[in-house]
Coordinates of C-alpha atoms in Angstrom, one line a residue:
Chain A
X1 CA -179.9 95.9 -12.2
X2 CA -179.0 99.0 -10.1
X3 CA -181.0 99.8 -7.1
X4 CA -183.7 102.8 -7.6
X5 CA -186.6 102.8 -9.9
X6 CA -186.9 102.8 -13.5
X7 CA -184.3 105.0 -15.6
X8 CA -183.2 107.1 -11.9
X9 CA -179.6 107.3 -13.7
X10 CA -181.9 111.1 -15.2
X11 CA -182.3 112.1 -12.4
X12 CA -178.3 111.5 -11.0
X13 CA -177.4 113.3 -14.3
X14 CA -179.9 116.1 -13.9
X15 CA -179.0 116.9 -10.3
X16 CA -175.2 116.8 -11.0
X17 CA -176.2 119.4 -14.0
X18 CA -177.9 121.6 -11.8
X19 CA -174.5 121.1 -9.0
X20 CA -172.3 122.4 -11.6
X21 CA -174.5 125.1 -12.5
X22 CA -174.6 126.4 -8.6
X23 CA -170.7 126.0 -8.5
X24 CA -170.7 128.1 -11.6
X25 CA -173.3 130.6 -10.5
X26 CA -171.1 130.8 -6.6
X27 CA -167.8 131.3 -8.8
X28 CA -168.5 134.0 -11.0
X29 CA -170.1 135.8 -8.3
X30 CA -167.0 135.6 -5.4
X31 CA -165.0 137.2 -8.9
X32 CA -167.6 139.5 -10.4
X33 CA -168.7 141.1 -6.8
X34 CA -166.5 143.5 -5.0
X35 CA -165.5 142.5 -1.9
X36 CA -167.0 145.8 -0.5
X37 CA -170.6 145.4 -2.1
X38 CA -173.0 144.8 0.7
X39 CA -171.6 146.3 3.6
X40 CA -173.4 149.4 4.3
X41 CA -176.7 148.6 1.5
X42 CA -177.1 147.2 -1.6
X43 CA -174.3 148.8 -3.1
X44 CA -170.5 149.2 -3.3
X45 CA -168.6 150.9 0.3
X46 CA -166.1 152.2 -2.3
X47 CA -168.8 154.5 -4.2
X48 CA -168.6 156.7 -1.3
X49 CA -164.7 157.1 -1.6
X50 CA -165.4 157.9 -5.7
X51 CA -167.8 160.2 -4.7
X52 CA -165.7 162.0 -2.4
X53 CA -162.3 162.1 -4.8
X54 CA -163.6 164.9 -7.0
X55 CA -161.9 167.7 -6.6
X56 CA -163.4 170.6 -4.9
X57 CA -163.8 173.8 -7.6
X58 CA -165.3 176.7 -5.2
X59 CA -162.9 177.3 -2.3
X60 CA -165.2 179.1 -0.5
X61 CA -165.4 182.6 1.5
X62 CA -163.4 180.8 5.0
X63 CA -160.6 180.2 2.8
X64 CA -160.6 183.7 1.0
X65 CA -160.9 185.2 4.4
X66 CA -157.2 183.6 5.5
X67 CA -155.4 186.2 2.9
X68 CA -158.3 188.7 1.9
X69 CA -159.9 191.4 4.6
X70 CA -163.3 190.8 3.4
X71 CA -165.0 191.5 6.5
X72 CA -164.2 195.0 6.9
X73 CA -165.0 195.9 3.2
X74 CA -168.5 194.0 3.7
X75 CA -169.3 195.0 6.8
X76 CA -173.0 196.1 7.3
X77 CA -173.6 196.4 3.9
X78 CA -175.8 194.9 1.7
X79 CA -174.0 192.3 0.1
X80 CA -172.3 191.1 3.7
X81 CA -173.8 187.7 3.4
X82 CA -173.1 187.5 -0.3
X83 CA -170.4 184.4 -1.2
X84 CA -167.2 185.8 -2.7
X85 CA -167.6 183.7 -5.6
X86 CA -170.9 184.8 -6.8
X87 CA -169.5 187.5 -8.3
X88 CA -165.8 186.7 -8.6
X89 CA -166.1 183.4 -9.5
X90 CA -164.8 179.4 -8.9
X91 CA -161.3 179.9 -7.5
X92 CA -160.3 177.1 -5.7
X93 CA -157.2 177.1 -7.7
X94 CA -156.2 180.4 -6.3
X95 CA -156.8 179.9 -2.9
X96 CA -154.8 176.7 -3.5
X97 CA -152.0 179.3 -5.3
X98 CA -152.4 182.6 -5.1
X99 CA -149.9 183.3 -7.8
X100 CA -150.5 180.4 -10.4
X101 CA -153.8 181.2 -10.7
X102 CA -155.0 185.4 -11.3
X103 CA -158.8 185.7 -10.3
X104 CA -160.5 186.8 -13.4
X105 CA -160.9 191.0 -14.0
X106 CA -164.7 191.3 -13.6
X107 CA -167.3 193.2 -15.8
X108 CA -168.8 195.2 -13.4
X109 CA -172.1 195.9 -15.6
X110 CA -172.5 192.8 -17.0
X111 CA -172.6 191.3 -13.3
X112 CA -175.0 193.6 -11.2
X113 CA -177.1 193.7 -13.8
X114 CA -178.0 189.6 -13.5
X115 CA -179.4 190.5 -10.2
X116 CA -180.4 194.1 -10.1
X117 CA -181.6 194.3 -13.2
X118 CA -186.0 194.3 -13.2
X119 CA -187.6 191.3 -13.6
X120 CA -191.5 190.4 -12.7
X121 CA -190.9 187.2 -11.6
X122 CA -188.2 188.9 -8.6
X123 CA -189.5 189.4 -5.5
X124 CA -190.5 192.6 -4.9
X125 CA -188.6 193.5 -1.7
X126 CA -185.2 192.3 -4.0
X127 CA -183.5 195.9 -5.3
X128 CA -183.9 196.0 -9.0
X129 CA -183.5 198.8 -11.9
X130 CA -183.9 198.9 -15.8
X131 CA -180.5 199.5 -16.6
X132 CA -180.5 201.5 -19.7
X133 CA -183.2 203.8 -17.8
X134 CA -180.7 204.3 -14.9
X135 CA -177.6 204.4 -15.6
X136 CA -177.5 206.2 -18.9
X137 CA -173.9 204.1 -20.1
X138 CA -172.1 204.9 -16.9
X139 CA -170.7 201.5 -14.9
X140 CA -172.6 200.3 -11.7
X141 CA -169.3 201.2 -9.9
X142 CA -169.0 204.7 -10.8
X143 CA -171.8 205.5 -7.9
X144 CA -171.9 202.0 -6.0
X145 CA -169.9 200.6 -4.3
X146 CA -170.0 197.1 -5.4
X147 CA -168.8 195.2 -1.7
X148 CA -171.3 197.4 0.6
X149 CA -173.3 198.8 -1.6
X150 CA -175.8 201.7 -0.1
X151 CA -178.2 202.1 -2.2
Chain B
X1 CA -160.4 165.3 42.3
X2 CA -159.3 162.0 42.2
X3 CA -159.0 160.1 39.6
X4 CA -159.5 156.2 39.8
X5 CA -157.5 153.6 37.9
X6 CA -160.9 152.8 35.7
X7 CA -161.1 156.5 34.3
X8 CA -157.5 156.8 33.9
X9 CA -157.3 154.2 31.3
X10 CA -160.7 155.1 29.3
X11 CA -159.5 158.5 29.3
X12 CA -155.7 157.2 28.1
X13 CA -157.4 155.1 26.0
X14 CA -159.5 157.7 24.4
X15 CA -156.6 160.4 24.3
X16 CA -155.0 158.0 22.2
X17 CA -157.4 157.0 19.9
X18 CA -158.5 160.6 18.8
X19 CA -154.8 161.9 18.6
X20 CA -154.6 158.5 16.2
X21 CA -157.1 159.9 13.9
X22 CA -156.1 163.7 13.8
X23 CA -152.7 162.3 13.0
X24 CA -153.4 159.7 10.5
X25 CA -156.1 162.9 8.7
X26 CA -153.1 165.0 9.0
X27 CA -151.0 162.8 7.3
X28 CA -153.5 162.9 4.4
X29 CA -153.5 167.0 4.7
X30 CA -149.8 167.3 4.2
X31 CA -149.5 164.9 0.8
X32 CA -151.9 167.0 -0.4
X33 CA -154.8 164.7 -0.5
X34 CA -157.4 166.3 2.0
X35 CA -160.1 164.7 0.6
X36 CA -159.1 160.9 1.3
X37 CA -158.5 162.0 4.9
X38 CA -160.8 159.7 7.5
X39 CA -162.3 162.1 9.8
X40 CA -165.9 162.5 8.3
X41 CA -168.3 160.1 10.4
X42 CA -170.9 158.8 7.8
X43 CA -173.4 158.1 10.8
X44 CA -173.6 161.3 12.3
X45 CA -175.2 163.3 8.7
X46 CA -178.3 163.2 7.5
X47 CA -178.2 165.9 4.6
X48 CA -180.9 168.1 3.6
X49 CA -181.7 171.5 1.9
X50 CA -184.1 173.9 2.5
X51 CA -184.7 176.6 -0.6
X52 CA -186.9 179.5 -0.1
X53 CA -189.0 180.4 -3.1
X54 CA -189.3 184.0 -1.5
X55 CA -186.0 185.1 -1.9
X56 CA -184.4 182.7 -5.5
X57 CA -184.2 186.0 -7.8
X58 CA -183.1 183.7 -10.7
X59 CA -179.3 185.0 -11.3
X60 CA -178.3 181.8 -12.0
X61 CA -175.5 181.5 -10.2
X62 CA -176.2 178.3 -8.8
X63 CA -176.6 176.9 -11.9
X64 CA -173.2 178.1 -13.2
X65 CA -171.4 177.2 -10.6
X66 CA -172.5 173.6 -10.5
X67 CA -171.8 173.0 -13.8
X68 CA -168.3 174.4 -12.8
X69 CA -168.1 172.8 -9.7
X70 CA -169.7 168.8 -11.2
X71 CA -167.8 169.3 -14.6
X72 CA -171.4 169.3 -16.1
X73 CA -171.4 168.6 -20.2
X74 CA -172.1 172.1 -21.6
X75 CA -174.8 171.6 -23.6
X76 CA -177.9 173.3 -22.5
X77 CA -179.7 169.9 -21.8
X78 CA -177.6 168.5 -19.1
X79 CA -178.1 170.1 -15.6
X80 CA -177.7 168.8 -12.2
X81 CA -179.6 171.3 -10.7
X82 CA -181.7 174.3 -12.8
X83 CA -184.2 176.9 -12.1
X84 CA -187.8 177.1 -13.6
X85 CA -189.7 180.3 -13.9
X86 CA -193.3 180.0 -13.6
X87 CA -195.6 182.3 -15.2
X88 CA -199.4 182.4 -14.4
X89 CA -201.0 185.1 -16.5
X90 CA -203.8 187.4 -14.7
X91 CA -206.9 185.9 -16.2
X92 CA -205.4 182.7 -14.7
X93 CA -204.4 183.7 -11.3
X94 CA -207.9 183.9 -9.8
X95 CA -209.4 181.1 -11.7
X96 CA -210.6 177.5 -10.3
X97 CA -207.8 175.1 -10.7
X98 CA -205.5 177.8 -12.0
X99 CA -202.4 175.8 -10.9
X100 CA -203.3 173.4 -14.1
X101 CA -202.0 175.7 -16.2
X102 CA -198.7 177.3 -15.6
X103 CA -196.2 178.6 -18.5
X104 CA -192.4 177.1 -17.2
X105 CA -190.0 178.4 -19.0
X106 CA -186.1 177.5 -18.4
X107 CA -183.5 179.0 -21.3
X108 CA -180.1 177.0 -20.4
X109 CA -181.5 176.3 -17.2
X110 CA -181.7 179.8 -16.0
X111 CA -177.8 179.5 -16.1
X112 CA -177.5 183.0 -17.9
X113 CA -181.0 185.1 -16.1
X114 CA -184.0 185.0 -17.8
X115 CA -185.3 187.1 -20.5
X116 CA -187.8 189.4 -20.0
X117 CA -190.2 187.7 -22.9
X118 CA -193.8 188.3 -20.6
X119 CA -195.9 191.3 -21.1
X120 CA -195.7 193.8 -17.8
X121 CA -199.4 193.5 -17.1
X122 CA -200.6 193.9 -13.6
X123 CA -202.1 191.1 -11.6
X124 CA -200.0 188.2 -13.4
X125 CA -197.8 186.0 -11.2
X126 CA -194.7 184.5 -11.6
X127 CA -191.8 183.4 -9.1
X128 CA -188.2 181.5 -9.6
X129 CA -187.9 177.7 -8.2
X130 CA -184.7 176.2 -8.1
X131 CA -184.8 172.3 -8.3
X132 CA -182.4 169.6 -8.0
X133 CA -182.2 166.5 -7.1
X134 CA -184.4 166.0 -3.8
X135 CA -182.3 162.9 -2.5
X136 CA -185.5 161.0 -1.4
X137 CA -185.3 159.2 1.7
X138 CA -187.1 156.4 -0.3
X139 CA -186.2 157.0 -3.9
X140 CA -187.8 155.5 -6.9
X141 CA -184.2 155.6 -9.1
X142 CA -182.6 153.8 -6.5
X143 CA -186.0 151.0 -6.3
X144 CA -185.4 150.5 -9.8
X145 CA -181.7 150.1 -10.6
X146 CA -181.1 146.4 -11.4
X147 CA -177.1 146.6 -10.3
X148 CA -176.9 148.7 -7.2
X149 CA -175.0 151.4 -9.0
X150 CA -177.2 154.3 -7.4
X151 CA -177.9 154.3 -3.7
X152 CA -179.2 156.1 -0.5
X153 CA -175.6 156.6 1.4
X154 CA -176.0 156.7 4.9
X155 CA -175.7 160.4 5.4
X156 CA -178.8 160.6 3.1
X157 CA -177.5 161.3 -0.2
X158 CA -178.5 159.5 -3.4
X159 CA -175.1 159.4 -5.0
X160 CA -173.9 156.8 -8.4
X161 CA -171.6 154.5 -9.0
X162 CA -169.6 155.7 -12.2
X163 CA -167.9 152.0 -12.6
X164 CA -171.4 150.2 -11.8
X165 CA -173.5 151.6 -14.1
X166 CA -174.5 149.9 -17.0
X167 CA -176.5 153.0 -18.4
X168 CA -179.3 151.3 -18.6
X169 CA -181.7 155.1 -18.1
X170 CA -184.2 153.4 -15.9
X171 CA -183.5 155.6 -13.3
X172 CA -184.0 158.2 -15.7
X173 CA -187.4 157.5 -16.1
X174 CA -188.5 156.5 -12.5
X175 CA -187.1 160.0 -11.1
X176 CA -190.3 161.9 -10.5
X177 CA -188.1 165.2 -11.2
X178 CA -186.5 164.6 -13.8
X179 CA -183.1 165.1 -11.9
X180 CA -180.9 162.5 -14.0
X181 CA -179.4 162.7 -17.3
X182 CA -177.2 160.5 -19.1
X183 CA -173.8 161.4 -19.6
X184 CA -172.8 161.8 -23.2
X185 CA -169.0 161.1 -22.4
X186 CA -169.6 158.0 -20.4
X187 CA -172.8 156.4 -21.2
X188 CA -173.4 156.3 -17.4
X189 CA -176.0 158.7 -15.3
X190 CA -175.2 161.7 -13.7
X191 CA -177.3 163.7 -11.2
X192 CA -176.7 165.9 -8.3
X193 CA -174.6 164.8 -5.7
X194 CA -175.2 167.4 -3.1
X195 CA -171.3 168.0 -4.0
X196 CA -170.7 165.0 -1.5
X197 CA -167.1 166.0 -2.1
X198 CA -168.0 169.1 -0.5
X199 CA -170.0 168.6 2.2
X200 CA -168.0 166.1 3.8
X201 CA -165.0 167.9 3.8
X202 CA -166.8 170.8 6.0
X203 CA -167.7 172.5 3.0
X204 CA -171.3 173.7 1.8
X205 CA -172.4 173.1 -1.5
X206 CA -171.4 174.9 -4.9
X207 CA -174.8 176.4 -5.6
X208 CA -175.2 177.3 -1.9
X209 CA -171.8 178.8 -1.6
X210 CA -172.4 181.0 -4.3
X211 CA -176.6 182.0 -3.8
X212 CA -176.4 185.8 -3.0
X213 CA -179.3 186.0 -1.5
X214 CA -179.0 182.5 0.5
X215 CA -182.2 181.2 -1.3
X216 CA -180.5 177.7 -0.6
X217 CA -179.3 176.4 2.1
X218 CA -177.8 172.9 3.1
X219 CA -178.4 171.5 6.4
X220 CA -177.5 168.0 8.0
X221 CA -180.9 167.3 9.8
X222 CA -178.7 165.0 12.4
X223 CA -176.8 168.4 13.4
X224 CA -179.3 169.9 16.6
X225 CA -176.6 172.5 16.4
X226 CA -177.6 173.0 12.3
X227 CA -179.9 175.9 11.7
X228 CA -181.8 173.8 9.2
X229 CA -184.0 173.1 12.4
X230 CA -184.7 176.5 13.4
X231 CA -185.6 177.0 9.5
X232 CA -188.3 174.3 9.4
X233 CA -189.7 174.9 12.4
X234 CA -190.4 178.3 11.5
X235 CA -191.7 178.2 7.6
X236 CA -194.4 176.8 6.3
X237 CA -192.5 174.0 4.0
X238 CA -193.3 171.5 1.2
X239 CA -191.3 169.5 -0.6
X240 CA -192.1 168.7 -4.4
X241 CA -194.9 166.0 -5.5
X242 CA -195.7 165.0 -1.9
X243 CA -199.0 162.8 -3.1
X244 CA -195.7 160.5 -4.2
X245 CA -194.1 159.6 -1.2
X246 CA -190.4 159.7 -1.9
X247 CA -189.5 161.6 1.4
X248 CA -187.6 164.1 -0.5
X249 CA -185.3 165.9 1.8
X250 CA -185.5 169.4 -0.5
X251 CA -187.7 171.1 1.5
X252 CA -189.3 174.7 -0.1
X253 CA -190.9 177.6 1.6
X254 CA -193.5 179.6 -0.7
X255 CA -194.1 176.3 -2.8
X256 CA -196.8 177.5 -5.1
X257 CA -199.8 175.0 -5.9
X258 CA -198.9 174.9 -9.8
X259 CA -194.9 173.6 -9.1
X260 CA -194.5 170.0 -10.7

């Protein structure tokens, strides 16, 4: 008879079972997990570096300021601190090349009016008209300036 | 001066090292890859934004150029960051517990203005708030993702993992903001990502660059130079559903007691 007590040979089979299943379990995980998951937090390093790949859309108003004189035509006026692209739009592919991609021609009414036109819920310090009151058809640009406007 | 043999080489040493790195970003600069370049120190950001209520006049701009910027699906449901108008009529205003009762109203997510639907009575109140994602310091989508796929990065922004994701949408549902949508061309989740491949190339955010009246501003709270600081110290700033504890990093002066 083999040494241990009464029908042990379970026992062997169920702890041999249970190896195989950790052996599995530490297998698929060293093939399943990235080598990078962990490092920083309980996810993968390389999420940041995904993250980061998109490409950027809105150059922004340093990089129109390399070609454009902005800073004269906006000087002191009201719309100095206003980002070139507000109005003129994402155009990160022209500032990458100027002549494959043409800024878009902008509507000047169309545009003023999305921040100057009344609304209650504006602040009331922020310069706003009724439109069709004001201007009577004529275009925002035919009295304002739209880069430093006055008034 | 003299210098010893000691400086001499910690000084060589760090000469060398830093021209190493502007070289090897350089490198990066000229094939035309500025983004994969290695000169953005994870450890020294800590990103935050600071909106004030006071001066949003709800262009929707920001909204625009996010969508742009993210490549947002068009459809007027997904947004990764919005603006709410909130409407308190005048019999309301001065009520007890007025703030229970707010009419929110957000056509396309304020991407195109808002309408003028409310009547022009006097003594009614209403006010812009631009939301996003707050990027909680101790976020309840992250708590509750079962495969790490969405994290707090070290500079403090809740960002995904597009190849982790198993859509699963519980982080949908734990987000206290409602911030996170599911992407109909991927089946994974989407949400603001404080245009992390913006802000650590030196650049500010889409909606920021674009806010005419800077109503939004990004600031990187490890930055003593960032004037973020200067900002906080001087407004009187809450950040959305503080009773919850997330330790949003969206922080809004003029929060009104009826925002959700």
């Amino acid at each position: 008879m083999r040494a241990g007590f009464r029908d042990s040979e379970h026992l062997v089979r169920l702890a041999l079972l249970f190896g195989v299943g950790v052996l599995l379990f530490l297998g698929a995980r060293a093939v399943l997990v990235p080598a990078d998951f962990g490092e920083l937090g309980h996810f993968r390093t390389g999420a940041l570096d995904d993250n980061r790949r998109r490409p950027v859309v809105h150059a922004g108003r340093a990089a129109c300021a390399e070609c454009h004189d902005t800073a004269a035509a906006l000087a002191g006026g009201a719309h100095a601190k206003v980002g070139c692209e507000a109005c003129h739009g994402a155009l990160a592919a022209h500032a990458a090349d100027p002549d494959a991609a043409a800024p878009p021609e902008l509507e000047a009414k169309g545009l003023c009016v999305r921040c100057h036109g009344f609304n209650p819920a504006r602040p009331a310090s922020h310069p706003q008209v009724d439109p069709e009151a004001h201007a009577e058809g004529a275009s925002c640009t035919d009295c304002h300036e739209a880069h430093s406007p006055a008034a | 001066m003299s210098v010893d043999r000691r400086q001499f080489l910690a000084d060589a040493t760090k000469f060398l090292l830093l021209t190493g790195a502007a070289g090897q970003a350089w490198a990066f600069v000229a094939e035309g890859r500025p983004q994969d370049a290695p000169d953005y120190d994870i450890a020294r950001h800590w990103w935050a934004m600071f909106i004030d209520i006071e001066k949003c006049i709800g262009c929707g701009r920001c909204v625009e150029a996010c969508k742009i910027e993210n490549d947002v699906p068009d459809e007027p449901f997904y947004f990764r960051t919005w603006v709410e108008r909130y409407y308190i009529p005048a019999r309301d205003v001065t009520s007890p517990r007025a703030e229970d009762h707010p009419k929110v109203d957000s056509p396309d997510g304020g991407r195109h203005g808002f309408p003028d639907i409310y009547p022009k009575e006097d003594g009614s109140k209403s006010f812009f708030v631009p939301k996003l994602c707050n990027h909680c310091a101790h976020s309840p989508c992250v708590q509750v993702c079962p495969v790490g796929a969405t994290f707090e990065s070290p500079d403090g922004v809740v960002l995904v993992d597009k190849d982790y994701c198993i859509g699963c949408r519980y982080c949908v549902q734990a987000c206290p903001y409602g911030c996170r949508f599911i992407d109909p061309r991927t089946n994974t989740v989407d949400k603001c990502s404080l245009c992390y491949h913006r802000i650590t190339k030196g650049l500010t955010t889409a909606c920021c660059e674009v806010c005419p009246t800077g109503a939004r501003q990004l600031g990187d709270l490890r930055n003593p130079a960032d004037p973020i600081h200067e900002l906080l110290r001087t407004h009187k700033v809450q950040v959305l559903k503080p009773n919850m504890a997330t330790g949003s990093k969206v922080y809004y002066n003029g929060l009104d007691a009826s925002v959700r």
